[in-house]
Amino acid sequence: MTLAVDLFFSFRSPFSYLALPKTLKLVETYDLTVNLRPVYPLAVRVPGFFKKTNPQFIRYVVLDSRRVAEHEGIPFRFPRPDPIVQDLTTLEVAAEQPYIHRLTRLGAMAQLEGRSLEFTDAIARVLWDGSVTGWNEGDHLARAAEKAGFDLAAMDATISSDPNRYEQVIAGNEKDHAASGHWGVPTFVFEQEPFFGQDRIDLLLWRMQGKGLVRR
């Protein structure tokens, strides 16, 4: 029997991106379905989050994500531009967030089609692998989406015609994410048990193997 796990993912989270190679390897190796469910990053979900948290938080995330990428051999650089419009001096998050709204709604549309893992992997590489500066310009995203079997222009047009439909999907994801027992990303949830972080995938695998996970 095919097992299933939810993956709550943010396009701004370096650790969400860094979880993708191992996640794809799991799906390739085992009889497993991963339902990637995009959520908005903490900067949007929790207003004022970065003003309330310890100032060392951001510095450590930068240090650790680069270290993990180096250790795992994953191409990595923080996106240019940042998917969240934020003043990194004052930590003020802008009211208008065109990048993250677009990315997350696109992820929600792919989720409805049952192909969010493939779509997100293609798009996240453009943001995070360091090969593109100005990922939001030109045809960078369109070409990445096309490689994964998506028509980005058609997706954008469909979302623009009914954005609330996709906001409802995201809201549902965030509700289930909160109910899972963790608030951070990436969070994997298997049979109502949360596994937070790209460094918990091996533990997740162990749990699923105990529940009958088999190789393909």
Coordinates of N, CA and C in Angstrom, one line a residue:
M1 N 0.8 -1.2 0.0 CA 0.0 0.0 0.0 C 0.9 1.2 0.0
T2 N 0.6 2.2 -0.9 CA 1.3 3.4 -1.0 C 1.1 4.3 0.3
L3 N 2.1 4.7 0.9 CA 2.0 5.6 2.1 C 2.0 7.0 1.6
A4 N 1.5 7.9 2.4 CA 1.4 9.3 2.1 C 1.9 10.2 3.2
V5 N 2.6 11.3 2.9 CA 3.1 12.2 3.9 C 2.8 13.6 3.4
D6 N 2.4 14.5 4.2 CA 2.3 15.9 3.9 C 3.6 16.7 4.2
L7 N 3.9 17.6 3.3 CA 5.1 18.4 3.5 C 4.7 19.9 3.4
F8 N 4.7 20.6 4.5 CA 4.4 22.0 4.6 C 5.7 22.8 4.3
F9 N 5.6 23.6 3.3 CA 6.7 24.2 2.6 C 6.5 25.7 2.4
S10 N 7.6 26.5 2.5 CA 7.6 27.9 2.2 C 8.7 28.2 1.2
F11 N 8.3 29.0 0.2 CA 9.3 29.4 -0.8 C 10.4 30.3 -0.3
R12 N 10.2 30.9 0.9 CA 11.3 31.7 1.4 C 12.2 31.0 2.3
S13 N 11.9 29.8 2.7 CA 12.7 29.0 3.7 C 13.8 28.3 3.0
P14 N 15.1 28.6 3.4 CA 16.2 27.9 2.9 C 16.2 26.4 3.2
F15 N 15.7 26.1 4.4 CA 15.6 24.7 4.8 C 14.5 23.9 4.0
S16 N 13.5 24.6 3.6 CA 12.5 23.9 2.8 C 13.1 23.5 1.4
Y17 N 13.9 24.5 0.9 CA 14.6 24.2 -0.4 C 15.6 23.0 -0.2
L18 N 16.3 23.1 0.9 CA 17.4 22.1 1.1 C 16.8 20.7 1.4
A19 N 15.5 20.6 1.8 CA 14.8 19.4 2.0 C 14.4 18.7 0.7
L20 N 14.4 19.4 -0.4 CA 13.8 18.8 -1.6 C 14.6 17.7 -2.2
P21 N 15.9 17.8 -2.3 CA 16.6 16.6 -2.9 C 16.4 15.3 -2.2
K22 N 16.4 15.3 -0.8 CA 16.1 14.0 -0.1 C 14.7 13.6 -0.3
T23 N 13.8 14.6 -0.3 CA 12.4 14.3 -0.5 C 12.1 13.6 -1.8
L24 N 12.7 14.1 -2.9 CA 12.6 13.5 -4.2 C 13.2 12.2 -4.3
K25 N 14.3 12.0 -3.5 CA 15.0 10.7 -3.5 C 14.1 9.7 -2.8
L26 N 13.4 10.1 -1.7 CA 12.4 9.2 -1.1 C 11.3 8.7 -2.0
V27 N 10.8 9.7 -2.8 CA 9.7 9.3 -3.7 C 10.2 8.4 -4.8
E28 N 11.4 8.6 -5.2 CA 12.0 7.8 -6.3 C 12.3 6.4 -5.8
T29 N 12.7 6.2 -4.5 CA 13.1 5.0 -4.0 C 12.0 4.1 -3.3
Y30 N 11.0 4.8 -2.7 CA 10.0 4.1 -2.0 C 8.6 4.3 -2.5
D31 N 7.7 3.4 -2.2 CA 6.3 3.5 -2.6 C 5.6 4.5 -1.7
L32 N 5.8 5.8 -2.1 CA 5.4 6.9 -1.2 C 4.9 8.1 -2.0
T33 N 3.9 8.7 -1.5 CA 3.4 10.0 -2.1 C 3.7 11.1 -1.1
V34 N 4.3 12.2 -1.6 CA 4.5 13.4 -0.8 C 3.6 14.5 -1.3
N35 N 2.7 14.9 -0.5 CA 1.8 16.0 -0.8 C 2.4 17.3 -0.3
L36 N 3.1 18.0 -1.2 CA 3.7 19.3 -0.8 C 2.6 20.3 -0.7
R37 N 2.5 21.0 0.4 CA 1.4 22.0 0.7 C 2.0 23.3 1.1
P38 N 2.0 24.2 0.1 CA 2.7 25.5 0.4 C 2.0 26.4 1.5
V39 N 2.8 27.0 2.3 CA 2.2 28.0 3.3 C 3.0 29.3 3.1
Y40 N 2.5 30.3 3.7 CA 3.2 31.6 3.7 C 4.3 31.5 4.7
P41 N 5.4 32.2 4.5 CA 6.5 32.2 5.5 C 6.1 33.0 6.7
L42 N 6.9 32.8 7.8 CA 6.6 33.4 9.1 C 6.4 34.9 9.0
A43 N 7.2 35.5 8.1 CA 7.1 37.0 7.9 C 5.7 37.4 7.6
V44 N 5.0 36.6 6.9 CA 3.6 36.9 6.5 C 2.6 36.3 7.5
R45 N 2.8 35.0 7.9 CA 1.9 34.3 8.8 C 1.9 34.9 10.2
V46 N 3.0 35.4 10.7 CA 3.1 35.9 12.1 C 3.6 37.4 12.0
P47 N 2.7 38.4 11.9 CA 3.2 39.8 11.8 C 4.1 40.1 12.9
G48 N 5.2 40.8 12.6 CA 6.1 41.2 13.6 C 7.0 40.1 14.1
F49 N 7.0 38.9 13.5 CA 7.8 37.8 14.0 C 9.3 38.2 14.2
F50 N 9.9 38.8 13.1 CA 11.3 39.0 13.2 C 11.7 40.1 14.1
K51 N 10.7 41.0 14.5 CA 11.0 42.0 15.5 C 10.9 41.4 16.9
K52 N 10.2 40.3 17.1 CA 10.1 39.7 18.4 C 11.1 38.6 18.7
T53 N 11.7 38.0 17.7 CA 12.6 36.9 17.9 C 14.0 37.4 18.2
N54 N 14.8 36.6 18.8 CA 16.2 36.9 19.1 C 16.9 37.3 17.8
P55 N 17.7 38.4 17.9 CA 18.4 38.9 16.6 C 19.4 37.9 16.1
Q56 N 19.8 37.0 16.9 CA 20.8 36.0 16.4 C 20.1 34.9 15.5
F57 N 18.7 34.9 15.5 CA 18.0 33.9 14.8 C 18.4 34.0 13.3
I58 N 18.3 35.2 12.7 CA 18.6 35.3 11.2 C 20.0 34.9 10.9
R59 N 20.9 35.4 11.8 CA 22.4 35.1 11.5 C 22.6 33.6 11.6
Y60 N 22.0 32.9 12.5 CA 22.2 31.5 12.6 C 21.6 30.7 11.4
V61 N 20.4 31.2 10.9 CA 19.8 30.5 9.8 C 20.7 30.7 8.6
V62 N 21.2 31.8 8.4 CA 22.2 32.1 7.2 C 23.4 31.1 7.4
L63 N 24.0 31.1 8.5 CA 25.1 30.2 8.7 C 24.8 28.8 8.5
D64 N 23.7 28.3 9.1 CA 23.4 26.9 9.1 C 23.0 26.4 7.8
S65 N 22.2 27.2 7.1 CA 21.7 26.8 5.8 C 22.9 26.7 4.8
R66 N 23.8 27.6 4.8 CA 25.0 27.5 3.9 C 25.8 26.3 4.3
R67 N 25.9 26.0 5.6 CA 26.7 24.8 6.0 C 26.0 23.5 5.6
V68 N 24.7 23.4 5.7 CA 23.9 22.2 5.3 C 24.1 22.0 3.8
A69 N 24.0 23.1 3.0 CA 24.1 23.0 1.6 C 25.5 22.5 1.2
E70 N 26.5 23.0 1.8 CA 27.9 22.6 1.5 C 28.1 21.1 1.9
H71 N 27.5 20.7 3.0 CA 27.7 19.3 3.5 C 26.9 18.4 2.5
E72 N 25.8 18.8 2.0 CA 25.0 17.9 1.2 C 25.3 18.1 -0.3
G73 N 26.2 19.0 -0.6 CA 26.5 19.2 -2.1 C 25.4 19.8 -2.9
I74 N 24.6 20.7 -2.3 CA 23.4 21.3 -2.9 C 23.7 22.7 -3.4
P75 N 23.6 23.0 -4.6 CA 23.9 24.4 -5.1 C 23.0 25.4 -4.3
F76 N 23.5 26.4 -3.8 CA 22.8 27.3 -2.9 C 23.3 28.7 -2.8
R77 N 22.3 29.6 -2.9 CA 22.5 31.0 -2.6 C 21.2 31.7 -2.3
F78 N 21.2 32.6 -1.3 CA 19.9 33.2 -1.0 C 19.4 33.9 -2.2
P79 N 18.0 33.9 -2.4 CA 17.4 34.4 -3.6 C 17.7 35.9 -3.8
R80 N 17.8 36.3 -5.1 CA 18.0 37.7 -5.4 C 16.9 38.0 -6.5
P81 N 15.8 38.7 -6.2 CA 15.5 39.4 -4.9 C 14.9 38.4 -3.9
D82 N 14.9 38.8 -2.6 CA 14.3 38.1 -1.6 C 12.8 37.9 -1.9
P83 N 12.2 36.7 -1.8 CA 10.8 36.5 -2.1 C 9.9 37.4 -1.1
I84 N 10.4 37.8 0.0 CA 9.7 38.7 0.9 C 10.3 40.1 0.8
V85 N 9.4 41.1 0.6 CA 9.9 42.4 0.6 C 10.0 42.9 2.0
Q86 N 11.2 43.1 2.5 CA 11.5 43.4 3.9 C 12.7 44.2 4.0
D87 N 12.7 45.2 4.9 CA 13.8 46.0 5.2 C 14.7 45.2 6.2
L88 N 15.8 44.7 5.8 CA 16.6 43.9 6.7 C 17.4 44.7 7.8
T89 N 17.3 46.0 7.7 CA 17.8 46.8 8.8 C 16.8 47.0 9.9
T90 N 15.6 47.4 9.5 CA 14.6 47.6 10.5 C 13.7 46.3 10.8
L91 N 13.9 45.4 9.9 CA 13.1 44.1 9.9 C 11.6 44.3 9.5
E92 N 11.3 45.5 9.1 CA 9.9 45.9 8.7 C 9.5 45.1 7.4
V93 N 8.4 44.4 7.5 CA 7.9 43.7 6.3 C 6.8 44.6 5.6
A94 N 7.0 44.7 4.3 CA 6.1 45.6 3.5 C 4.7 45.0 3.5
A95 N 3.8 45.9 3.4 CA 2.4 45.5 3.3 C 2.1 44.8 2.0
E96 N 2.7 45.2 0.9 CA 2.5 44.6 -0.4 C 3.6 43.5 -0.6
Q97 N 3.2 42.3 -0.9 CA 4.1 41.2 -1.1 C 3.8 40.5 -2.4
P98 N 4.2 41.1 -3.5 CA 3.8 40.5 -4.8 C 4.6 39.2 -5.1
Y99 N 5.8 39.1 -4.6 CA 6.6 37.9 -5.0 C 6.0 36.6 -4.3
I100 N 5.9 36.7 -2.9 CA 5.6 35.5 -2.2 C 4.1 35.1 -2.4
H101 N 3.2 36.1 -2.7 CA 1.9 35.8 -3.0 C 1.8 35.0 -4.3
R102 N 2.5 35.5 -5.3 CA 2.5 34.8 -6.6 C 3.0 33.4 -6.4
L103 N 4.2 33.2 -5.8 CA 4.8 31.9 -5.7 C 3.9 30.9 -4.9
T104 N 3.4 31.4 -3.8 CA 2.6 30.5 -3.0 C 1.3 30.1 -3.6
R105 N 0.7 31.1 -4.3 CA -0.6 30.7 -5.1 C -0.3 29.8 -6.2
L106 N 0.8 29.9 -6.9 CA 1.2 29.0 -7.9 C 1.4 27.6 -7.3
G107 N 2.1 27.5 -6.2 CA 2.2 26.2 -5.5 C 0.9 25.6 -5.1
A108 N 0.0 26.5 -4.7 CA -1.4 26.0 -4.3 C -2.1 25.4 -5.6
M109 N -1.9 26.1 -6.7 CA -2.6 25.6 -7.9 C -2.0 24.2 -8.3
A110 N -0.7 24.1 -8.2 CA 0.0 22.8 -8.5 C -0.5 21.7 -7.5
Q111 N -0.7 22.1 -6.3 CA -1.2 21.2 -5.3 C -2.6 20.7 -5.7
L112 N -3.4 21.5 -6.2 CA -4.8 21.1 -6.6 C -4.7 20.1 -7.8
E113 N -3.6 20.2 -8.6 CA -3.4 19.3 -9.7 C -2.7 18.1 -9.3
G114 N -2.3 18.0 -8.0 CA -1.6 16.8 -7.5 C -0.2 16.7 -8.0
R115 N 0.5 17.9 -8.3 CA 1.8 17.8 -8.8 C 2.7 18.9 -8.2
S116 N 2.4 19.2 -6.9 CA 3.1 20.4 -6.3 C 4.5 20.1 -6.0
L117 N 4.9 18.8 -5.8 CA 6.3 18.5 -5.5 C 7.2 18.8 -6.7
E118 N 6.7 18.3 -7.9 CA 7.5 18.5 -9.1 C 7.6 20.0 -9.5
F119 N 6.4 20.7 -9.3 CA 6.4 22.1 -9.7 C 7.3 22.9 -8.7
T120 N 7.2 22.7 -7.4 CA 8.0 23.4 -6.4 C 9.5 23.2 -6.6
D121 N 9.9 21.9 -6.9 CA 11.3 21.7 -7.1 C 11.8 22.5 -8.2
A122 N 11.1 22.5 -9.3 CA 11.6 23.3 -10.5 C 11.7 24.8 -10.2
I123 N 10.7 25.3 -9.5 CA 10.7 26.8 -9.2 C 11.7 27.1 -8.2
A124 N 11.8 26.3 -7.1 CA 12.7 26.6 -6.0 C 14.2 26.6 -6.5
R125 N 14.5 25.8 -7.4 CA 15.9 25.8 -8.0 C 16.3 27.1 -8.5
V126 N 15.3 27.8 -9.2 CA 15.6 29.1 -9.9 C 15.9 30.1 -8.8
L127 N 15.1 30.0 -7.7 CA 15.3 31.0 -6.6 C 16.6 30.7 -5.8
W128 N 16.9 29.5 -5.6 CA 17.9 29.2 -4.5 C 19.2 28.6 -5.0
D129 N 19.3 28.1 -6.2 CA 20.6 27.4 -6.6 C 21.7 28.3 -7.0
G130 N 21.5 29.6 -7.0 CA 22.5 30.6 -7.3 C 22.8 30.8 -8.8
S131 N 22.0 30.2 -9.7 CA 22.3 30.3 -11.1 C 21.6 31.5 -11.7
V132 N 20.7 32.1 -11.0 CA 19.9 33.2 -11.5 C 19.8 34.4 -10.6
T133 N 20.1 35.6 -11.1 CA 19.9 36.8 -10.4 C 18.7 37.5 -11.1
G134 N 17.7 37.9 -10.3 CA 16.5 38.5 -10.9 C 15.6 37.4 -11.4
W135 N 15.4 36.4 -10.5 CA 14.5 35.2 -10.8 C 13.1 35.7 -11.2
N136 N 12.7 36.9 -10.8 CA 11.3 37.4 -11.0 C 11.2 38.1 -12.4
E137 N 12.3 38.2 -13.1 CA 12.3 38.9 -14.4 C 12.5 37.9 -15.5
G138 N 12.1 38.3 -16.7 CA 12.4 37.5 -17.9 C 11.5 36.2 -17.9
D139 N 12.1 35.2 -18.4 CA 11.4 33.9 -18.5 C 12.0 32.8 -17.7
H140 N 12.7 33.2 -16.6 CA 13.4 32.2 -15.8 C 12.4 31.2 -15.2
L141 N 11.3 31.8 -14.6 CA 10.3 30.9 -13.9 C 9.5 30.1 -15.0
A142 N 9.2 30.8 -16.1 CA 8.4 30.1 -17.1 C 9.2 28.9 -17.7
R143 N 10.5 29.0 -17.9 CA 11.3 27.9 -18.5 C 11.4 26.8 -17.5
A144 N 11.5 27.1 -16.2 CA 11.6 26.1 -15.2 C 10.3 25.4 -15.1
A145 N 9.2 26.1 -15.1 CA 7.9 25.5 -15.0 C 7.6 24.6 -16.2
E146 N 8.0 25.0 -17.3 CA 7.8 24.2 -18.6 C 8.6 22.9 -18.5
K147 N 9.8 22.9 -17.9 CA 10.5 21.6 -17.8 C 9.8 20.6 -16.9
A148 N 9.0 21.2 -15.9 CA 8.2 20.3 -15.0 C 6.8 20.0 -15.6
G149 N 6.5 20.5 -16.8 CA 5.3 20.2 -17.4 C 4.2 21.2 -17.2
F150 N 4.5 22.4 -16.8 CA 3.5 23.4 -16.5 C 3.6 24.6 -17.5
D151 N 2.5 25.3 -17.7 CA 2.4 26.5 -18.5 C 2.3 27.7 -17.5
L152 N 3.3 28.4 -17.2 CA 3.3 29.4 -16.2 C 2.3 30.5 -16.5
A153 N 2.3 31.0 -17.8 CA 1.4 32.1 -18.2 C 0.0 31.7 -18.0
A154 N -0.4 30.4 -18.3 CA -1.7 30.0 -18.1 C -2.1 29.9 -16.6
M155 N -1.1 29.4 -15.8 CA -1.3 29.4 -14.4 C -1.6 30.7 -13.8
D156 N -0.7 31.7 -14.2 CA -0.9 33.1 -13.7 C -2.3 33.6 -14.1
A157 N -2.7 33.4 -15.3 CA -4.0 33.9 -15.8 C -5.1 33.3 -15.0
T158 N -5.1 32.0 -14.8 CA -6.1 31.3 -14.0 C -6.2 31.8 -12.6
I159 N -5.0 32.0 -12.0 CA -5.0 32.5 -10.6 C -5.5 33.9 -10.5
S160 N -5.2 34.7 -11.4 CA -5.6 36.1 -11.4 C -7.1 36.2 -11.5
S161 N -7.7 35.3 -12.2 CA -9.2 35.3 -12.4 C -10.0 34.9 -11.1
D162 N -9.3 34.2 -10.2 CA -10.0 33.8 -9.0 C -8.9 33.6 -7.9
P163 N -8.2 34.6 -7.4 CA -7.2 34.4 -6.4 C -7.7 33.9 -5.1
N164 N -8.9 34.2 -4.8 CA -9.4 33.7 -3.5 C -9.5 32.2 -3.4
R165 N -9.7 31.5 -4.5 CA -9.7 30.1 -4.5 C -8.4 29.5 -4.0
Y166 N -7.3 30.1 -4.4 CA -6.0 29.6 -4.1 C -5.6 30.1 -2.7
E167 N -6.1 31.3 -2.3 CA -5.9 31.8 -0.9 C -6.5 30.8 0.1
Q168 N -7.7 30.3 -0.3 CA -8.4 29.3 0.6 C -7.6 28.0 0.7
V169 N -6.9 27.6 -0.4 CA -6.1 26.4 -0.3 C -4.9 26.7 0.7
I170 N -4.3 27.8 0.5 CA -3.2 28.2 1.4 C -3.6 28.2 2.8
A171 N -4.8 28.9 3.1 CA -5.3 29.0 4.4 C -5.6 27.6 5.0
G172 N -6.1 26.7 4.2 CA -6.3 25.3 4.7 C -5.0 24.6 5.0
N173 N -4.0 24.9 4.2 CA -2.7 24.3 4.5 C -2.1 24.8 5.8
E174 N -2.3 26.1 6.0 CA -1.8 26.7 7.3 C -2.5 26.3 8.5
K175 N -3.8 26.0 8.3 CA -4.6 25.5 9.4 C -4.1 24.1 9.8
D176 N -3.9 23.2 8.8 CA -3.5 21.9 9.1 C -2.1 21.8 9.6
H177 N -1.2 22.8 9.1 CA 0.1 22.9 9.5 C 0.1 23.2 11.0
A178 N -0.6 24.2 11.4 CA -0.7 24.6 12.8 C -1.2 23.4 13.7
A179 N -2.2 22.6 13.2 CA -2.8 21.5 13.9 C -1.8 20.3 14.0
S180 N -0.8 20.3 13.2 CA 0.2 19.2 13.2 C 1.0 19.1 14.4
G181 N 1.2 20.2 15.1 CA 2.1 20.3 16.3 C 3.3 21.0 16.1
H182 N 3.5 21.6 14.9 CA 4.7 22.5 14.7 C 4.3 23.7 13.8
W183 N 5.1 24.7 13.9 CA 4.8 26.0 13.1 C 5.9 26.3 12.1
G184 N 7.0 25.6 12.1 CA 8.1 25.9 11.2 C 8.0 25.1 9.9
V185 N 8.9 25.5 9.0 CA 9.0 24.7 7.8 C 10.5 24.4 7.5
P186 N 10.7 23.3 6.8 CA 9.7 22.3 6.4 C 9.2 21.4 7.5
T187 N 8.0 21.1 7.5 CA 7.4 20.2 8.4 C 6.8 19.0 7.6
F188 N 7.2 17.8 7.9 CA 6.6 16.6 7.3 C 5.6 16.1 8.3
V189 N 4.4 15.7 7.9 CA 3.4 15.1 8.8 C 3.0 13.7 8.2
F190 N 3.3 12.7 9.0 CA 2.9 11.3 8.7 C 2.0 10.8 9.8
E191 N 0.8 10.4 9.4 CA -0.2 9.9 10.3 C -0.3 10.7 11.6
Q192 N -0.4 12.0 11.3 CA -0.6 13.1 12.4 C 0.6 13.3 13.3
E193 N 1.8 12.8 12.9 CA 3.0 13.0 13.6 C 3.9 13.9 12.9
P194 N 4.3 15.1 13.5 CA 5.2 16.0 12.7 C 6.7 15.7 12.9
F195 N 7.4 16.0 11.8 CA 8.8 15.9 11.7 C 9.3 17.2 11.1
F196 N 9.9 18.1 12.0 CA 10.3 19.4 11.6 C 11.7 19.4 11.2
G197 N 12.0 20.0 10.0 CA 13.3 20.2 9.5 C 13.8 19.2 8.5
Q198 N 14.7 19.7 7.6 CA 15.3 18.8 6.6 C 16.2 17.7 7.3
D199 N 16.6 18.0 8.5 CA 17.4 17.0 9.2 C 16.6 15.9 10.0
R200 N 15.3 15.9 9.7 CA 14.5 14.9 10.4 C 13.9 13.9 9.3
I201 N 14.4 14.0 8.1 CA 13.9 13.1 7.0 C 14.3 11.6 7.3
D202 N 15.5 11.4 7.8 CA 15.9 10.0 8.2 C 15.0 9.4 9.3
L203 N 14.7 10.3 10.2 CA 13.8 9.8 11.3 C 12.4 9.5 10.7
L204 N 11.9 10.4 9.8 CA 10.7 10.2 9.1 C 10.7 8.8 8.4
L205 N 11.8 8.6 7.7 CA 11.9 7.3 6.9 C 11.8 6.1 7.9
W206 N 12.5 6.2 9.0 CA 12.5 5.1 10.0 C 11.0 4.9 10.4
R207 N 10.3 5.9 10.7 CA 8.9 5.8 11.2 C 8.1 5.1 10.1
M208 N 8.2 5.6 8.8 CA 7.4 5.0 7.8 C 7.8 3.6 7.5
Q209 N 9.0 3.2 7.6 CA 9.4 1.8 7.4 C 8.8 1.0 8.5
G210 N 8.6 1.5 9.7 CA 7.9 0.7 10.7 C 6.4 0.6 10.4
K211 N 5.9 1.4 9.5 CA 4.5 1.3 9.2 C 4.3 0.6 7.8
G212 N 5.3 0.0 7.3 CA 5.1 -0.8 6.1 C 5.7 -0.2 4.8
L213 N 6.4 0.9 4.9 CA 7.0 1.5 3.7 C 7.9 0.5 3.0
V214 N 7.7 0.3 1.7 CA 8.5 -0.6 0.9 C 9.1 0.1 -0.3
R215 N 10.2 -0.5 -0.8 CA 10.9 0.1 -2.0 C 10.0 -0.2 -3.2
R216 N 10.2 0.7 -4.2 CA 9.5 0.5 -5.4 C 10.1 -0.7 -6.2

